[in-house]
PDB file of C-alpha atoms in Angstrom:
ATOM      1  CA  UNK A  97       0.000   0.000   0.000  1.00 38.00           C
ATOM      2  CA  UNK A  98       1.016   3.419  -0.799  1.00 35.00           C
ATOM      3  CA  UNK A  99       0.397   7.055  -0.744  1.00 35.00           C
ATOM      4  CA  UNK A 100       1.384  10.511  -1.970  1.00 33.00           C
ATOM      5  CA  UNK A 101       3.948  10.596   0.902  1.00 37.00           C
ATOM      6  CA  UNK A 102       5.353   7.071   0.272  1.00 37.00           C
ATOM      7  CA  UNK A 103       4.826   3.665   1.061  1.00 41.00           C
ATOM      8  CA  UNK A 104       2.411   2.785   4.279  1.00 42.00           C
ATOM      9  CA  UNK A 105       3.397   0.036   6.588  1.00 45.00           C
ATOM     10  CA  UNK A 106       0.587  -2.501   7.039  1.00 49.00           C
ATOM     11  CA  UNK A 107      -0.930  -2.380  10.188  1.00 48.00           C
ATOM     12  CA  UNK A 108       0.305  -5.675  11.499  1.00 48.00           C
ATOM     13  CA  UNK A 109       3.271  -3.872  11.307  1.00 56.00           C
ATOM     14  CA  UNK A 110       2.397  -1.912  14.250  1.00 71.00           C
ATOM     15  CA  UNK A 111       0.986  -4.922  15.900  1.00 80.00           C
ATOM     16  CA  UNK A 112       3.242  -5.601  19.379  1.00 85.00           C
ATOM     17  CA  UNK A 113       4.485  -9.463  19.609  1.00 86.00           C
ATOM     18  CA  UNK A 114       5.350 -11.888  22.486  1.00 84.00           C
ATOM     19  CA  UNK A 115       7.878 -14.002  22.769  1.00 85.00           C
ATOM     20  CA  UNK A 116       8.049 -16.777  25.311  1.00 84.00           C
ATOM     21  CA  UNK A 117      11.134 -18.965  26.028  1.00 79.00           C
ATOM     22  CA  UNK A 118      10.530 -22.459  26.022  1.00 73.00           C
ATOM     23  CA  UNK A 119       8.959 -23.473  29.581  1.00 75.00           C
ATOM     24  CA  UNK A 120      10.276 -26.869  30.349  1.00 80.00           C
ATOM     25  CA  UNK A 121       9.365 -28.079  33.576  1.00 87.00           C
ATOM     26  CA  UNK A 122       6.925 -26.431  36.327  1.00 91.00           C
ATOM     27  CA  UNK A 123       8.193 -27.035  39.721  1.00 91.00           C
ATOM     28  CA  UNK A 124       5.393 -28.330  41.805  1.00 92.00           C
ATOM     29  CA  UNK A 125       6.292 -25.989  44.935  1.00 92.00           C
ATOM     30  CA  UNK A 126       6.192 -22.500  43.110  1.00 91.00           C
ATOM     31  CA  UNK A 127       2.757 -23.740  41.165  1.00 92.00           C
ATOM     32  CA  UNK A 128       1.425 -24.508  44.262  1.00 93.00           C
ATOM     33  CA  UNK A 129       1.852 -21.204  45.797  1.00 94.00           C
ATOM     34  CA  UNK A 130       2.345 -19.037  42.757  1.00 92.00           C
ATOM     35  CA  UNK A 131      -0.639 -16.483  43.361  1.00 92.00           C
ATOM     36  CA  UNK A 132       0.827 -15.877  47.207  1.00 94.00           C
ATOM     37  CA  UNK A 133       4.758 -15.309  45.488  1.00 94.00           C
ATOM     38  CA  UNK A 134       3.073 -12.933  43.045  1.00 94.00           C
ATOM     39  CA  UNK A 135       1.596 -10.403  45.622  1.00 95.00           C
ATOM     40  CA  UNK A 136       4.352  -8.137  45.782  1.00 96.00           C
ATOM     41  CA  UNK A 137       4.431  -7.983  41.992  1.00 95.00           C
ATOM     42  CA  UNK A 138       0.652  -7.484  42.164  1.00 95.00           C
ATOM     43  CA  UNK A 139       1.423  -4.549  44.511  1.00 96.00           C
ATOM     44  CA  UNK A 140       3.949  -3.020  42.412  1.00 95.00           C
ATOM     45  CA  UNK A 141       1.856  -3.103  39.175  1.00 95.00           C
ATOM     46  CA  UNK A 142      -0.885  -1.740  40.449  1.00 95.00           C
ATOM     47  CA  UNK A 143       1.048   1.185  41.873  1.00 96.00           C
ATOM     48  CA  UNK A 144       2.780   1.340  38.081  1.00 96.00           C
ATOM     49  CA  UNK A 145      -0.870   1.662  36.556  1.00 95.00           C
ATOM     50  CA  UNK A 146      -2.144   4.076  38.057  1.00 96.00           C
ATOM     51  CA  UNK A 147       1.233   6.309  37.042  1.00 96.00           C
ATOM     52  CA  UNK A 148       0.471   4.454  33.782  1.00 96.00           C
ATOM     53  CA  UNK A 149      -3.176   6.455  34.011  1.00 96.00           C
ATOM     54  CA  UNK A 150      -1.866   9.831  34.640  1.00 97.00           C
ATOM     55  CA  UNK A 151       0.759   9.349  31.769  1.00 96.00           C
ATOM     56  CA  UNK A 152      -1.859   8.080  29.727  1.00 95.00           C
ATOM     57  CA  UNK A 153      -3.931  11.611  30.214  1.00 96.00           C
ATOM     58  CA  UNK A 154      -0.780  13.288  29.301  1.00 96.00           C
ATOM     59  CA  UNK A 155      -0.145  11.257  26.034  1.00 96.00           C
ATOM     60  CA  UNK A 156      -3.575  11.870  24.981  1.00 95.00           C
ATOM     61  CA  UNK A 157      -3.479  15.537  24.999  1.00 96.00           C
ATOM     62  CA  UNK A 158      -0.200  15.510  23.464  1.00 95.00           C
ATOM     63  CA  UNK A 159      -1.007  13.280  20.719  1.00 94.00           C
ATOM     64  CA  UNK A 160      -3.808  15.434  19.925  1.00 93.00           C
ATOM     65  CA  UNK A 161      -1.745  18.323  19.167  1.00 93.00           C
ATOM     66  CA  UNK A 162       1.416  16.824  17.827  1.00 93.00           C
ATOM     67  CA  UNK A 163       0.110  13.369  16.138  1.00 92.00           C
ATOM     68  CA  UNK A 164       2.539  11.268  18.184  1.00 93.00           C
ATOM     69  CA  UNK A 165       3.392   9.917  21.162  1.00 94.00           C
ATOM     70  CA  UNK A 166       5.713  11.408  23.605  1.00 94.00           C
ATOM     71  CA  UNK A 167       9.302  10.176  24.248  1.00 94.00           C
ATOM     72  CA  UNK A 168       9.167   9.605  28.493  1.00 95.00           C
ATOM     73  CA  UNK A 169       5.647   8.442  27.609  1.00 95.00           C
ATOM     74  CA  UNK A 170       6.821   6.058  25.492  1.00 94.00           C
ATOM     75  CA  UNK A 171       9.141   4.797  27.469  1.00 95.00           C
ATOM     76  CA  UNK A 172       7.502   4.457  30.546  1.00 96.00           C
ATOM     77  CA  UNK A 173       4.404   2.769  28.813  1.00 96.00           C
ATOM     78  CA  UNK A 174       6.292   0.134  27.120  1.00 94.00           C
ATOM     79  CA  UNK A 175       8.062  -0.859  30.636  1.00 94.00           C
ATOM     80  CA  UNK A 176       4.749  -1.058  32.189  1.00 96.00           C
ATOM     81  CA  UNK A 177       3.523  -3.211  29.154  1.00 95.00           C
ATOM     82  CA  UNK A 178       6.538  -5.545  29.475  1.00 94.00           C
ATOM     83  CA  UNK A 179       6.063  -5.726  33.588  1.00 94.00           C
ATOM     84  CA  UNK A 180       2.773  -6.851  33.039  1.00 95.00           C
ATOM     85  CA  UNK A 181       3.716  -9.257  30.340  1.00 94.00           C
ATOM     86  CA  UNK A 182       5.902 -10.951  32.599  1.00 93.00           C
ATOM     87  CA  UNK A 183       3.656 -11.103  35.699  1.00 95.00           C
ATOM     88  CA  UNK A 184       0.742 -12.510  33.547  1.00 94.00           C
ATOM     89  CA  UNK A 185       3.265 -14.721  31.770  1.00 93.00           C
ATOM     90  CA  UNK A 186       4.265 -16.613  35.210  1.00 93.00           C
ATOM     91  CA  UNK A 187       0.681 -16.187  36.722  1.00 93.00           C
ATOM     92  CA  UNK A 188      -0.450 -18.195  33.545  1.00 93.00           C
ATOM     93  CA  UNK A 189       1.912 -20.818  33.583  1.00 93.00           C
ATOM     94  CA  UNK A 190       3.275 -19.560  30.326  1.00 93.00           C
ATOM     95  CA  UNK A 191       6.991 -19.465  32.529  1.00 90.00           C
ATOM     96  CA  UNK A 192       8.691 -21.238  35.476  1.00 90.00           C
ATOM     97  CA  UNK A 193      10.510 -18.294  35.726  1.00 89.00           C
ATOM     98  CA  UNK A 194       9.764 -16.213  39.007  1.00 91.00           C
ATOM     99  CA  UNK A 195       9.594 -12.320  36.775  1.00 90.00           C
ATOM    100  CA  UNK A 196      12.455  -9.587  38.324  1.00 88.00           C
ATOM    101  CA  UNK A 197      11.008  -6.364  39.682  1.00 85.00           C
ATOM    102  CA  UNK A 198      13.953  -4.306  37.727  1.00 83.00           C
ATOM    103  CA  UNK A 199      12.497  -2.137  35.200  1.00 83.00           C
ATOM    104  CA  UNK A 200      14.655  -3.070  31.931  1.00 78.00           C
ATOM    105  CA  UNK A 201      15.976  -6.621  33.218  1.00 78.00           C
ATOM    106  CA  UNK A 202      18.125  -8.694  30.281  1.00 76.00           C
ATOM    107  CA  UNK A 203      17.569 -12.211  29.211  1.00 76.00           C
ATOM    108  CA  UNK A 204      13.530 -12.201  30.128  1.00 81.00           C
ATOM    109  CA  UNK A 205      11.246 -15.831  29.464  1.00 85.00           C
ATOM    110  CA  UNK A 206       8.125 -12.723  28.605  1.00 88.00           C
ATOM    111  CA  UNK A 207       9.165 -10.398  26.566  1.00 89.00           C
ATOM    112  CA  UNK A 208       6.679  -7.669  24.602  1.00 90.00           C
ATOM    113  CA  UNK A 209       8.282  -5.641  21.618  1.00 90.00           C
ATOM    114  CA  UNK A 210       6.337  -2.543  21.108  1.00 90.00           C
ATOM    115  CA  UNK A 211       6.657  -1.423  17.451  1.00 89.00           C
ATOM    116  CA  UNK A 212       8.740   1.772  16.708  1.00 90.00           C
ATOM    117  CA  UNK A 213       7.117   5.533  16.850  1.00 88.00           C
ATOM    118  CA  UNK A 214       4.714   6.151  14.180  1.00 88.00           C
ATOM    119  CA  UNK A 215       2.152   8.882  13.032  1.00 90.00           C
ATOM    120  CA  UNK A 216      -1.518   8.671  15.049  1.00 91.00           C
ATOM    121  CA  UNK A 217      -4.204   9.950  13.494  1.00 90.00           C
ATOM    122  CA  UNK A 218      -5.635  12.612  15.707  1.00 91.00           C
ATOM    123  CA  UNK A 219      -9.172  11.546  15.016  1.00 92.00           C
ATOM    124  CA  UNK A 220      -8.614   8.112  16.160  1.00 91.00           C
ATOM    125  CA  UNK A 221      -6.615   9.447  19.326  1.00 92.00           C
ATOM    126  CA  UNK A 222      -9.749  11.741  20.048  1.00 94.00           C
ATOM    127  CA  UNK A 223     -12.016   9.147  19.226  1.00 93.00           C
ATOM    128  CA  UNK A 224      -9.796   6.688  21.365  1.00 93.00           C
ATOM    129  CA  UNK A 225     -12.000   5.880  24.271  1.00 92.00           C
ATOM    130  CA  UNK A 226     -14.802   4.844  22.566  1.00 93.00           C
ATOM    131  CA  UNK A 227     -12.768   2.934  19.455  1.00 92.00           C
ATOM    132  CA  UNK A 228     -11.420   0.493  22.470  1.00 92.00           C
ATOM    133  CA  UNK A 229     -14.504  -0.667  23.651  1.00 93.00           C
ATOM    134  CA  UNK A 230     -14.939  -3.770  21.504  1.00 92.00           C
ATOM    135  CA  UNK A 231     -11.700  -4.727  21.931  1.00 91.00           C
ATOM    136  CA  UNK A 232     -12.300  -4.105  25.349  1.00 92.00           C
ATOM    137  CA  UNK A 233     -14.671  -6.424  25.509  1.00 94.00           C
ATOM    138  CA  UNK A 234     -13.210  -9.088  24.276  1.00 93.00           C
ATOM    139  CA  UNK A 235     -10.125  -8.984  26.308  1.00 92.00           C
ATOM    140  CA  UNK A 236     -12.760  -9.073  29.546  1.00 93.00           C
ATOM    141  CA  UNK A 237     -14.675 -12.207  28.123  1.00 94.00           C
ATOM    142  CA  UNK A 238     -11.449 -13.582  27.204  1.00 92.00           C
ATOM    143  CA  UNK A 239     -10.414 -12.851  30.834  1.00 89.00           C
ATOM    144  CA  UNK A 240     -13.451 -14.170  32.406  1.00 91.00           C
ATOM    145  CA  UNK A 241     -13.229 -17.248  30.237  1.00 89.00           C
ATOM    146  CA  UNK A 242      -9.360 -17.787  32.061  1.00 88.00           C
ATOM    147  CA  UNK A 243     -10.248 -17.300  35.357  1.00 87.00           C
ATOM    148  CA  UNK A 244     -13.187 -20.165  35.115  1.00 88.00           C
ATOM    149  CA  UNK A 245     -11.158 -22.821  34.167  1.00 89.00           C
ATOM    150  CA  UNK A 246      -7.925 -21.508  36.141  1.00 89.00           C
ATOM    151  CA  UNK A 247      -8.639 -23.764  39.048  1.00 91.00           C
ATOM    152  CA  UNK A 248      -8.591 -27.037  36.766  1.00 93.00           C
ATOM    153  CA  UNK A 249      -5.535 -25.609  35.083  1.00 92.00           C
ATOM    154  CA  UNK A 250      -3.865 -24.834  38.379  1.00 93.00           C
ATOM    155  CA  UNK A 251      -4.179 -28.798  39.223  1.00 93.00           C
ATOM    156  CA  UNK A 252      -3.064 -29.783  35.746  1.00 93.00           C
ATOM    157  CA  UNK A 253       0.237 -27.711  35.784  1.00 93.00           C
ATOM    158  CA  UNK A 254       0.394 -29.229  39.635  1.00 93.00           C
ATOM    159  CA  UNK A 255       0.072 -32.763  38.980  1.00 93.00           C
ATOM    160  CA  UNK A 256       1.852 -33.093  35.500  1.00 92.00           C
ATOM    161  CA  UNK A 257       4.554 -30.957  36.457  1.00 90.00           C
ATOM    162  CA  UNK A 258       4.491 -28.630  33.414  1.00 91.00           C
ATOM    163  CA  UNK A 259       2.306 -26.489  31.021  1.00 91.00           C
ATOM    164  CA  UNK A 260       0.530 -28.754  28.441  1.00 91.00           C
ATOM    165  CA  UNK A 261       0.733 -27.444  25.021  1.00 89.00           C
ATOM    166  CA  UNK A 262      -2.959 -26.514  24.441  1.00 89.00           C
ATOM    167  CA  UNK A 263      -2.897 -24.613  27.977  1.00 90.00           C
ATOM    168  CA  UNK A 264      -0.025 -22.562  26.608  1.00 91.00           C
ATOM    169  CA  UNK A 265      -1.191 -21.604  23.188  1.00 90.00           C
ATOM    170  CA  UNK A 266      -4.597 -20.651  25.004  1.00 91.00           C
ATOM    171  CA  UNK A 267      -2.775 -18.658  27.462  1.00 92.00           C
ATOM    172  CA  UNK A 268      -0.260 -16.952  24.930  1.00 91.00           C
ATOM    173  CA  UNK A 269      -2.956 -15.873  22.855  1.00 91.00           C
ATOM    174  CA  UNK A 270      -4.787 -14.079  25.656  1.00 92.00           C
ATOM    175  CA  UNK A 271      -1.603 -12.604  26.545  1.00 93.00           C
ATOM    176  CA  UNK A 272      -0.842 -11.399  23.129  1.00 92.00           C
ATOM    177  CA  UNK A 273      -4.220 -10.256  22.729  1.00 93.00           C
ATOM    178  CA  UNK A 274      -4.005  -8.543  25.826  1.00 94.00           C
ATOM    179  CA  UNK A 275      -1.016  -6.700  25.401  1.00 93.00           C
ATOM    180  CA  UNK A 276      -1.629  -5.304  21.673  1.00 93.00           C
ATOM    181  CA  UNK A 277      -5.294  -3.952  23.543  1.00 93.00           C
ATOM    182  CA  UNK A 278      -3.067  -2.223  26.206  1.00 94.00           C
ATOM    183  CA  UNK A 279      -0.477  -0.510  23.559  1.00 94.00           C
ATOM    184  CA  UNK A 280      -3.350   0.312  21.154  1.00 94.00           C
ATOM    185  CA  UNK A 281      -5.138   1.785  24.463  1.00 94.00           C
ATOM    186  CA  UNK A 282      -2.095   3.599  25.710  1.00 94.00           C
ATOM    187  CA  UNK A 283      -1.497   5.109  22.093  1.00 93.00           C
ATOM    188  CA  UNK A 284       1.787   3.106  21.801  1.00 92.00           C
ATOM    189  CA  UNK A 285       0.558   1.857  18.456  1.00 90.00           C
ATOM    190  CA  UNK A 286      -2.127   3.264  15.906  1.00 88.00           C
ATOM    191  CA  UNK A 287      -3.038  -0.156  15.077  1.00 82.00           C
ATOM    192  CA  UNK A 288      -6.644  -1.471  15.881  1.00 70.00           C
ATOM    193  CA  UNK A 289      -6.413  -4.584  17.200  1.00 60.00           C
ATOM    194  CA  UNK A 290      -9.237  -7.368  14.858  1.00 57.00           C
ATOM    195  CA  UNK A 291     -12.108  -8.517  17.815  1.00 47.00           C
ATOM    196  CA  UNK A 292     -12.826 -11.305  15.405  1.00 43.00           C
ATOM    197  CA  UNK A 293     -10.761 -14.005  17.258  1.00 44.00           C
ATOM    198  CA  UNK A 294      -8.086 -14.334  20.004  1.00 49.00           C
ATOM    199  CA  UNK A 295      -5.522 -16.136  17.581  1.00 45.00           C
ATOM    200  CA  UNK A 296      -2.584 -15.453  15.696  1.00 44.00           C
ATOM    201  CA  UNK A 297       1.059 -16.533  15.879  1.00 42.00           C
ATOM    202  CA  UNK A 298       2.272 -17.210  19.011  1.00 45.00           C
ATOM    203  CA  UNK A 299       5.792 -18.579  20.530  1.00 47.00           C
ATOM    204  CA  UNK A 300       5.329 -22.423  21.841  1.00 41.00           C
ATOM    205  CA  UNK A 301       6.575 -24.680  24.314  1.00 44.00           C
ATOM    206  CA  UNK A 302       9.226 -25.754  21.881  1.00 42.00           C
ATOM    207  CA  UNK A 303      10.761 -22.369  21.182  1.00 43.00           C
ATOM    208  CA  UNK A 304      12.818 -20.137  22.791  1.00 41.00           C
ATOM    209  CA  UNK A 305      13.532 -16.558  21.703  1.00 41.00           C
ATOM    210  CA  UNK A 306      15.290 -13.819  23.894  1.00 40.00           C
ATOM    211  CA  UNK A 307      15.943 -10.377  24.161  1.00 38.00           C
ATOM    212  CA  UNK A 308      15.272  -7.097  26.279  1.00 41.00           C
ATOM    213  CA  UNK A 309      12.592  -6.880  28.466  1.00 42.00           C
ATOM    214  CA  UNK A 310      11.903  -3.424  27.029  1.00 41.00           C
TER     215      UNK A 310
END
């Protein structure tokens, strides 16, 4: 696709991907008690969102005026992505690995890469509240439909040892899903995220990729 001022990227371009490390063995102990070791993560995030709010405010305003995202903004928003990428990744299973609470740790099992600055259209980022709702909605079925069946899941993982292949392709795509809502939401990306289906391509059990945190 093209235009008067050059070629456009597609907008899967601007789509943010996961990548999981492979996630080998589950030891029984840390599945067992994984929501109590997860508190103080719990604690931090949700001290990191509501900073994540305020910034958001800010970005909004900003965008409407200059048609992009601001740098700090940018920056903080795609650590907060990440730190929730790797607290949901170990709370669903999706890693063994218990996430650090530095901000730009190295060598991460979770890791969410946030596409490069772009253009936003200002009517989109004026419109943006609104635009996010039936992606919204999906991401809170999609939620919903995790937390019913997290007790059975909990005693799979606990009795097999290890995250069964179907459990992690489920939970990967929810993830995925998840975090392309939040950096479409927090005007990290001008790409609308398709409500059609939680699929796509997503790292497996038998792949391991690393890089950055953020």
């Amino acid at each position: 696709m093209t235009s008067m001022n050059g070629p456009l990227a597609a907008p899967s371009e601007f789509l943010p991907e996961i990548d999981v490390a492979a996630v080998g063995r589950q030891p029984r102990l840390t599945v067992a008690f994984r929501l109590i070791l997860l508190i103080p993560h719990y604690i931090v995030l949700g001290a990191l969102g509501i900073t994540s709010g305020v910034v958001g405010v800010i970005t909004w305003f900003a965008a409407l005026f200059t048609a992009h995202t601001p740098d700090f903004a940018r920056r903080y928003q795609t650590g907060y992505i990440n730190r929730f990428a790797r607290v949901s990744g170990y709370s669903m299973f999706l890693t063994s690995s218990y996430p650090p609470f530095a901000w730009q740790p190295t060598g991460c099992p979770v890791v969410a890469h946030i596409p490069p600055p772009t253009h936003l259209n200002r009517w989109t980022v004026f419109f943006r509240g609104i635009l996010r709702i039936p992606a919204a909605v999906v991401v809170v079925v999609a939620g919903f439909g995790l937390g019913v069946v997290s007790v059975i899941v909990w005693i799979v993982v606990l009795v097999l040892g290890r995250t069964p292949g179907a459990v992690f392709q489920a939970n990967a795509a929810v993830l995925r899903y998840t975090v392309r809502y939040n950096a479409y939401w927090l005007m990290l990306t001008p790409a609308y995220r398709n409500t059609s289906s939680v699929t796509g391509s997503s790292a497996s059990p038998g792949r391991r990729r690393r890089g950055r945190c953020c």
